[in-house]
mmCIF file of C-alpha atoms in Angstrom:
data_model
loop_
_atom_site.group_PDB
_atom_site.id
_atom_site.type_symbol
_atom_site.label_atom_id
_atom_site.label_comp_id
_atom_site.label_asym_id
_atom_site.label_seq_id
_atom_site.Cartn_x
_atom_site.Cartn_y
_atom_site.Cartn_z
ATOM 1 C CA MET T 1 0.000 0.000 0.000
ATOM 2 C CA THR T 2 1.236 3.471 -0.859
ATOM 3 C CA PHE T 3 -0.161 6.669 0.577
ATOM 4 C CA ASN T 4 0.749 10.217 -0.410
ATOM 5 C CA ILE T 5 -0.837 13.458 0.674
ATOM 6 C CA GLU T 6 -1.234 16.620 -1.369
ATOM 7 C CA THR T 7 -2.810 19.850 -0.221
ATOM 8 C CA GLN T 8 -4.623 22.520 -2.179
ATOM 9 C CA PRO T 9 -6.626 25.440 -0.786
ATOM 10 C CA GLY T 10 -9.632 23.930 0.961
ATOM 11 C CA LEU T 11 -8.808 20.448 -0.282
ATOM 12 C CA SER T 12 -6.706 17.544 0.975
ATOM 13 C CA ILE T 13 -5.874 14.833 -1.543
ATOM 14 C CA ALA T 14 -4.914 11.330 -0.417
ATOM 15 C CA CYS T 15 -3.339 9.300 -3.223
ATOM 16 C CA LEU T 16 -3.837 5.639 -2.364
ATOM 17 C CA GLY T 17 -2.133 2.872 -4.305
ATOM 18 C CA GLY T 18 -1.325 -0.831 -4.289
ATOM 19 C CA HIS T 19 -3.213 -3.332 -2.183
ATOM 20 C CA VAL T 20 -5.403 -2.536 0.815
ATOM 21 C CA ASP T 21 -6.292 -5.633 2.786
ATOM 22 C CA THR T 22 -7.085 -6.869 6.260
ATOM 23 C CA LEU T 23 -3.466 -6.646 7.351
ATOM 24 C CA ASN T 24 -2.824 -2.999 6.448
ATOM 25 C CA ALA T 25 -6.328 -1.534 6.818
ATOM 26 C CA GLY T 26 -5.503 -0.405 10.360
ATOM 27 C CA GLU T 27 -2.592 1.640 9.086
ATOM 28 C CA LEU T 28 -4.828 3.176 6.428
ATOM 29 C CA GLU T 29 -7.452 4.007 9.044
ATOM 30 C CA ASN T 30 -4.961 5.811 11.264
ATOM 31 C CA THR T 31 -3.573 7.854 8.388
ATOM 32 C CA LEU T 32 -6.828 8.681 6.644
ATOM 33 C CA VAL T 33 -8.746 9.522 9.832
ATOM 34 C CA ALA T 34 -5.921 11.819 10.937
ATOM 35 C CA LEU T 35 -6.029 13.563 7.566
ATOM 36 C CA ALA T 36 -9.813 13.843 7.696
ATOM 37 C CA ASP T 37 -9.673 15.380 11.166
ATOM 38 C CA SER T 38 -6.766 17.752 10.683
ATOM 39 C CA GLY T 39 -6.778 18.498 6.960
ATOM 40 C CA GLU T 40 -8.815 20.778 4.775
ATOM 41 C CA SER T 41 -12.625 20.809 4.797
ATOM 42 C CA GLN T 42 -12.744 18.687 1.657
ATOM 43 C CA LEU T 43 -11.012 15.336 1.277
ATOM 44 C CA LEU T 44 -10.416 13.595 -2.035
ATOM 45 C CA VAL T 45 -9.184 9.997 -2.052
ATOM 46 C CA ASP T 46 -7.478 9.388 -5.389
ATOM 47 C CA CYS T 47 -7.667 5.643 -6.153
ATOM 48 C CA THR T 48 -6.047 5.809 -9.595
ATOM 49 C CA THR T 49 -3.254 3.408 -8.607
ATOM 50 C CA LEU T 50 -5.283 1.332 -6.138
ATOM 51 C CA GLU T 51 -5.200 -2.241 -7.439
ATOM 52 C CA TYR T 52 -7.020 -4.153 -4.718
ATOM 53 C CA ILE T 53 -9.243 -3.425 -1.734
ATOM 54 C CA ASN T 54 -11.301 -5.753 0.444
ATOM 55 C CA SER T 55 -13.990 -5.154 3.059
ATOM 56 C CA ALA T 56 -11.461 -4.076 5.688
ATOM 57 C CA GLY T 57 -10.326 -1.208 3.472
ATOM 58 C CA LEU T 58 -13.857 -0.307 2.435
ATOM 59 C CA ARG T 59 -14.793 -0.080 6.091
ATOM 60 C CA VAL T 60 -12.133 2.634 6.444
ATOM 61 C CA PHE T 61 -13.575 4.519 3.440
ATOM 62 C CA LEU T 62 -17.019 4.351 5.039
ATOM 63 C CA LEU T 63 -15.722 5.479 8.412
ATOM 64 C CA VAL T 64 -13.883 8.468 6.963
ATOM 65 C CA ALA T 65 -16.770 9.536 4.708
ATOM 66 C CA LYS T 66 -19.225 9.420 7.607
ATOM 67 C CA ARG T 67 -16.809 11.270 9.853
ATOM 68 C CA LYS T 68 -16.192 13.993 7.289
ATOM 69 C CA GLU T 69 -19.869 14.418 6.508
ATOM 70 C CA ALA T 70 -20.801 14.536 10.187
ATOM 71 C CA THR T 71 -18.481 17.527 10.694
ATOM 72 C CA GLY T 72 -19.804 19.438 7.708
ATOM 73 C CA GLY T 73 -16.971 18.529 5.356
ATOM 74 C CA LYS T 74 -16.945 16.714 2.048
ATOM 75 C CA CYS T 75 -15.317 13.433 1.134
ATOM 76 C CA ALA T 76 -15.061 12.061 -2.391
ATOM 77 C CA PHE T 77 -13.281 9.300 -4.284
ATOM 78 C CA CYS T 78 -11.928 9.303 -7.809
ATOM 79 C CA GLY T 79 -10.065 7.257 -10.377
ATOM 80 C CA LEU T 80 -11.495 3.859 -9.498
ATOM 81 C CA THR T 81 -10.001 1.051 -11.547
ATOM 82 C CA THR T 82 -12.371 -1.486 -13.086
ATOM 83 C CA ASN T 83 -11.877 -3.941 -10.240
ATOM 84 C CA VAL T 84 -12.242 -1.387 -7.457
ATOM 85 C CA ARG T 85 -15.332 0.035 -9.156
ATOM 86 C CA LEU T 86 -16.811 -3.468 -9.233
ATOM 87 C CA VAL T 87 -16.362 -3.728 -5.463
ATOM 88 C CA PHE T 88 -17.908 -0.278 -4.926
ATOM 89 C CA GLU T 89 -20.913 -1.203 -7.046
ATOM 90 C CA THR T 90 -21.350 -4.613 -5.416
ATOM 91 C CA ILE T 91 -21.565 -3.135 -1.967
ATOM 92 C CA GLY T 92 -23.588 -0.092 -3.016
ATOM 93 C CA PHE T 93 -20.858 2.445 -2.272
ATOM 94 C CA ASP T 94 -21.329 4.059 -5.670
ATOM 95 C CA ARG T 95 -24.760 5.162 -4.440
ATOM 96 C CA ILE T 96 -23.823 6.506 -1.004
ATOM 97 C CA LEU T 97 -20.359 7.936 -1.598
ATOM 98 C CA THR T 98 -19.362 10.709 -3.966
ATOM 99 C CA VAL T 99 -17.360 9.115 -6.772
ATOM 100 C CA TYR T 100 -15.796 10.960 -9.695
ATOM 101 C CA GLU T 101 -14.599 9.287 -12.851
ATOM 102 C CA SER T 102 -11.202 10.944 -12.793
ATOM 103 C CA ARG T 103 -8.994 13.177 -10.690
ATOM 104 C CA ALA T 104 -9.537 16.000 -13.177
ATOM 105 C CA ALA T 105 -13.318 15.719 -12.862
ATOM 106 C CA ALA T 106 -13.076 15.638 -9.074
ATOM 107 C CA LEU T 107 -10.791 18.656 -8.904
ATOM 108 C CA ALA T 108 -12.982 20.678 -11.251
ATOM 109 C CA GLN T 109 -15.970 20.114 -8.991
ATOM 110 C CA MET T 110 -14.276 20.333 -5.603
ATOM 111 C CA GLN T 111 -12.129 23.353 -6.397
ATOM 112 C CA SER T 112 -15.195 25.278 -7.458
ATOM 113 C CA LEU T 113 -16.827 24.369 -4.145
ATOM 114 C CA SER T 114 -13.747 25.624 -2.294
ATOM 115 C CA GLN T 115 -13.794 28.892 -4.208
ATOM 116 C CA ALA T 116 -17.491 29.339 -3.539
ATOM 117 C CA ALA T 117 -16.937 28.787 0.172
ATOM 118 C CA ALA T 118 -13.980 31.215 0.346
ATOM 119 C CA MET S 1 -8.432 -21.899 -19.964
ATOM 120 C CA ARG S 2 -6.133 -24.793 -19.123
ATOM 121 C CA PRO S 3 -7.782 -27.548 -17.007
ATOM 122 C CA GLY S 4 -6.228 -28.387 -13.688
ATOM 123 C CA ASN S 5 -6.660 -28.379 -9.950
ATOM 124 C CA LEU S 6 -4.865 -27.494 -6.763
ATOM 125 C CA SER S 7 -5.395 -28.339 -3.109
ATOM 126 C CA THR S 8 -3.502 -26.788 -0.247
ATOM 127 C CA ARG S 9 -3.776 -26.128 3.474
ATOM 128 C CA LEU S 10 -3.649 -22.756 5.199
ATOM 129 C CA ASN S 11 -3.058 -21.898 8.821
ATOM 130 C CA VAL S 12 -5.904 -20.133 10.634
ATOM 131 C CA THR S 13 -4.225 -16.723 10.744
ATOM 132 C CA LEU S 14 -4.886 -13.454 8.917
ATOM 133 C CA GLY S 15 -1.340 -13.529 7.563
ATOM 134 C CA GLU S 16 -2.363 -16.434 5.377
ATOM 135 C CA THR S 17 -4.493 -14.099 3.252
ATOM 136 C CA ILE S 18 -1.225 -12.876 1.683
ATOM 137 C CA LEU S 19 -0.255 -16.436 0.796
ATOM 138 C CA LEU S 20 -3.794 -17.052 -0.436
ATOM 139 C CA GLY S 21 -3.510 -14.119 -2.847
ATOM 140 C CA LYS S 22 -0.217 -15.459 -4.227
ATOM 141 C CA ILE S 23 -1.641 -18.946 -4.675
ATOM 142 C CA VAL S 24 -4.730 -17.680 -6.495
ATOM 143 C CA ARG S 25 -2.692 -15.364 -8.720
ATOM 144 C CA GLU S 26 -0.184 -18.061 -9.687
ATOM 145 C CA PHE S 27 -2.941 -20.623 -10.250
ATOM 146 C CA GLY S 28 -4.766 -18.119 -12.433
ATOM 147 C CA GLU S 29 -1.710 -17.216 -14.477
ATOM 148 C CA TRP S 30 -0.757 -20.845 -15.027
ATOM 149 C CA HIS S 31 -4.265 -21.892 -16.056
ATOM 150 C CA GLY S 32 -5.072 -18.812 -18.128
ATOM 151 C CA ILE S 33 -7.917 -17.498 -15.977
ATOM 152 C CA PRO S 34 -9.063 -14.053 -17.185
ATOM 153 C CA GLU S 35 -7.933 -11.182 -14.962
ATOM 154 C CA ASP S 36 -11.441 -10.000 -14.066
ATOM 155 C CA ALA S 37 -12.507 -13.496 -12.990
ATOM 156 C CA LEU S 38 -9.319 -13.915 -11.012
ATOM 157 C CA PHE S 39 -9.996 -10.695 -9.116
ATOM 158 C CA VAL S 40 -13.474 -11.878 -8.062
ATOM 159 C CA VAL S 41 -12.201 -15.313 -7.033
ATOM 160 C CA ASN S 42 -9.380 -13.765 -5.020
ATOM 161 C CA LEU S 43 -11.649 -11.229 -3.317
ATOM 162 C CA SER S 44 -14.259 -13.859 -2.433
ATOM 163 C CA LEU S 45 -11.654 -16.231 -1.003
ATOM 164 C CA ASP S 46 -9.963 -13.387 0.878
ATOM 165 C CA GLU S 47 -13.270 -12.513 2.553
ATOM 166 C CA LEU S 48 -14.058 -16.153 3.329
ATOM 167 C CA VAL S 49 -10.691 -16.858 4.930
ATOM 168 C CA THR S 50 -10.832 -13.557 6.829
ATOM 169 C CA ASN S 51 -14.276 -14.519 8.150
ATOM 170 C CA ILE S 52 -13.045 -17.938 9.238
ATOM 171 C CA VAL S 53 -10.059 -16.470 11.074
ATOM 172 C CA THR S 54 -12.007 -13.594 12.616
ATOM 173 C CA HIS S 55 -15.165 -15.377 13.718
ATOM 174 C CA SER S 56 -14.135 -18.974 14.277
ATOM 175 C CA GLN S 57 -12.390 -18.220 17.544
ATOM 176 C CA LYS S 58 -15.666 -17.067 19.114
ATOM 177 C CA GLN S 59 -17.267 -20.486 19.157
ATOM 178 C CA PRO S 60 -15.335 -23.611 20.107
ATOM 179 C CA PRO S 61 -13.891 -25.756 18.814
ATOM 180 C CA PRO S 62 -11.664 -23.394 16.804
ATOM 181 C CA PRO S 63 -10.572 -24.696 13.417
ATOM 182 C CA LYS S 64 -7.087 -26.129 13.144
ATOM 183 C CA GLU S 65 -6.649 -25.526 9.435
ATOM 184 C CA ILE S 66 -8.289 -24.242 6.281
ATOM 185 C CA VAL S 67 -8.276 -26.315 3.115
ATOM 186 C CA LEU S 68 -8.385 -24.500 -0.220
ATOM 187 C CA ARG S 69 -9.241 -26.273 -3.460
ATOM 188 C CA LEU S 70 -9.133 -24.605 -6.863
ATOM 189 C CA SER S 71 -9.977 -26.139 -10.196
ATOM 190 C CA THR S 72 -10.656 -25.146 -13.772
ATOM 191 C CA VAL S 73 -13.196 -27.308 -15.577
ATOM 192 C CA LYS S 74 -14.765 -26.611 -18.976
ATOM 193 C CA GLY S 75 -14.113 -22.899 -18.828
ATOM 194 C CA GLU S 76 -15.264 -22.557 -15.206
ATOM 195 C CA VAL S 77 -13.243 -21.710 -12.133
ATOM 196 C CA ARG S 78 -14.331 -23.589 -9.037
ATOM 197 C CA ALA S 79 -13.139 -22.870 -5.540
ATOM 198 C CA GLU S 80 -13.861 -24.553 -2.236
ATOM 199 C CA VAL S 81 -12.898 -23.464 1.238
ATOM 200 C CA GLU S 82 -13.146 -26.001 4.019
ATOM 201 C CA ASP S 83 -12.525 -25.609 7.714
ATOM 202 C CA ASP S 84 -13.072 -27.856 10.702
ATOM 203 C CA GLY S 85 -14.543 -25.211 12.985
ATOM 204 C CA CYS S 86 -18.033 -24.878 14.418
ATOM 205 C CA ALA S 87 -20.703 -24.982 11.713
ATOM 206 C CA PHE S 88 -22.979 -22.154 10.692
ATOM 207 C CA ASN S 89 -24.968 -21.454 7.567
ATOM 208 C CA PRO S 90 -24.256 -17.992 6.108
ATOM 209 C CA LEU S 91 -27.501 -18.175 4.166
ATOM 210 C CA ASN S 92 -29.360 -18.000 7.484
ATOM 211 C CA MET S 93 -27.934 -14.533 8.084
ATOM 212 C CA PRO S 94 -29.985 -11.549 6.918
ATOM 213 C CA ALA S 95 -29.226 -10.380 3.405
ATOM 214 C CA PRO S 96 -27.069 -7.248 3.376
ATOM 215 C CA ASP S 97 -28.838 -3.943 2.787
ATOM 216 C CA VAL S 98 -26.616 -2.339 0.185
ATOM 217 C CA ASN S 99 -29.129 0.474 -0.327
ATOM 218 C CA ALA S 100 -28.908 1.916 3.192
ATOM 219 C CA PRO S 101 -27.816 5.567 3.285
ATOM 220 C CA LEU S 102 -24.304 6.529 4.333
ATOM 221 C CA GLN S 103 -24.985 7.335 7.977
ATOM 222 C CA GLU S 104 -26.920 4.088 8.458
ATOM 223 C CA ARG S 105 -24.230 1.801 7.093
ATOM 224 C CA GLY S 106 -22.699 -0.085 9.999
ATOM 225 C CA PRO S 107 -19.054 -0.631 10.875
ATOM 226 C CA ASP S 108 -19.394 -4.304 10.036
ATOM 227 C CA LEU S 109 -19.907 -3.220 6.451
ATOM 228 C CA ASP S 110 -22.999 -5.165 5.511
ATOM 229 C CA GLY S 111 -22.486 -6.430 2.051
ATOM 230 C CA LEU S 112 -19.017 -7.413 1.039
ATOM 231 C CA ARG S 113 -18.133 -9.843 3.771
ATOM 232 C CA GLU S 114 -21.395 -11.621 3.113
ATOM 233 C CA LEU S 115 -20.842 -11.276 -0.616
ATOM 234 C CA PRO S 116 -19.563 -14.781 -1.311
ATOM 235 C CA ALA S 117 -22.626 -16.371 0.234
ATOM 236 C CA HIS S 118 -25.333 -14.021 -0.920
ATOM 237 C CA ARG S 119 -23.931 -13.400 -4.378
ATOM 238 C CA ARG S 120 -24.049 -17.122 -4.986
ATOM 239 C CA ALA S 121 -27.369 -17.537 -3.201
ATOM 240 C CA GLN S 122 -29.353 -16.004 -6.005
ATOM 241 C CA PRO S 123 -31.071 -18.744 -8.025
ATOM 242 C CA PRO S 124 -30.349 -20.500 -10.209
ATOM 243 C CA ASP S 125 -27.134 -21.444 -8.563
ATOM 244 C CA ASP S 126 -25.223 -24.270 -7.004
ATOM 245 C CA PHE S 127 -24.122 -22.530 -3.834
ATOM 246 C CA LYS S 128 -24.256 -24.704 -0.791
ATOM 247 C CA GLU S 129 -22.913 -24.764 2.694
ATOM 248 C CA SER S 130 -22.340 -28.327 3.621
ATOM 249 C CA ARG S 131 -20.743 -30.543 6.164
ATOM 250 C CA LEU S 132 -18.904 -33.554 4.886
ATOM 251 C CA ASN S 133 -18.467 -35.736 7.942
ATOM 252 C CA SER S 134 -17.411 -32.895 10.203
ATOM 253 C CA PRO S 135 -15.706 -30.175 8.172
ATOM 254 C CA HIS S 136 -17.353 -26.910 7.238
ATOM 255 C CA LEU S 137 -17.352 -26.619 3.463
ATOM 256 C CA LEU S 138 -18.160 -23.429 1.589
ATOM 257 C CA PRO S 139 -17.648 -22.711 -2.096
ATOM 258 C CA PRO S 140 -17.311 -18.977 -2.879
#
């Protein structure tokens, strides 16, 4: 699993790559929850290089999205590969989470929200 | 797809999910299983083994080992997971509500962990939970 953080005005971007499974989901939870709590009001999880995720990793996504929404922030996901999108759709996450096709599409939408809020 | 089969034993630990992924990937590459099918097989087996490790300790006797069988027959991939722990039928559990709104989705993540059972439970299908002598046998 790889995890890199980028920051733009009003927006934190977490670039997640590799495999997220039961063994490293705890590490992901610690990192992503900390970013959600201390970062910008909007959080984008870029999954462009995420190859595999199981229920343990999806639980972290759910936890962070609920946490962000509960505090008035926004959380979105982008760049899902075919396999990761299949998992999202199977579990219904594509209907309850904000998912953008690409990083560019996500940034266009979220940056305009940041500018509107400023 | 090249016909063949494999049977192996796994320890009842979460660390074995890494080995499981390697076994499935190598089996798939050797037998020419399409990448998308291989992903679903791997994910289903990952969730099954994780469930066995996570939940089997709660009700004695705990399983001593997990047996994995993979085969390719006439263009199909078949997988079986067998453990010798306490029996339960996953089809008796409530079906996951994948339409619940965000704030109502629980930490146990209704849906994916039950995916292997409920995905295969839709008719017509050959899913079954069975006990052969004493082991707990569950195809994904």
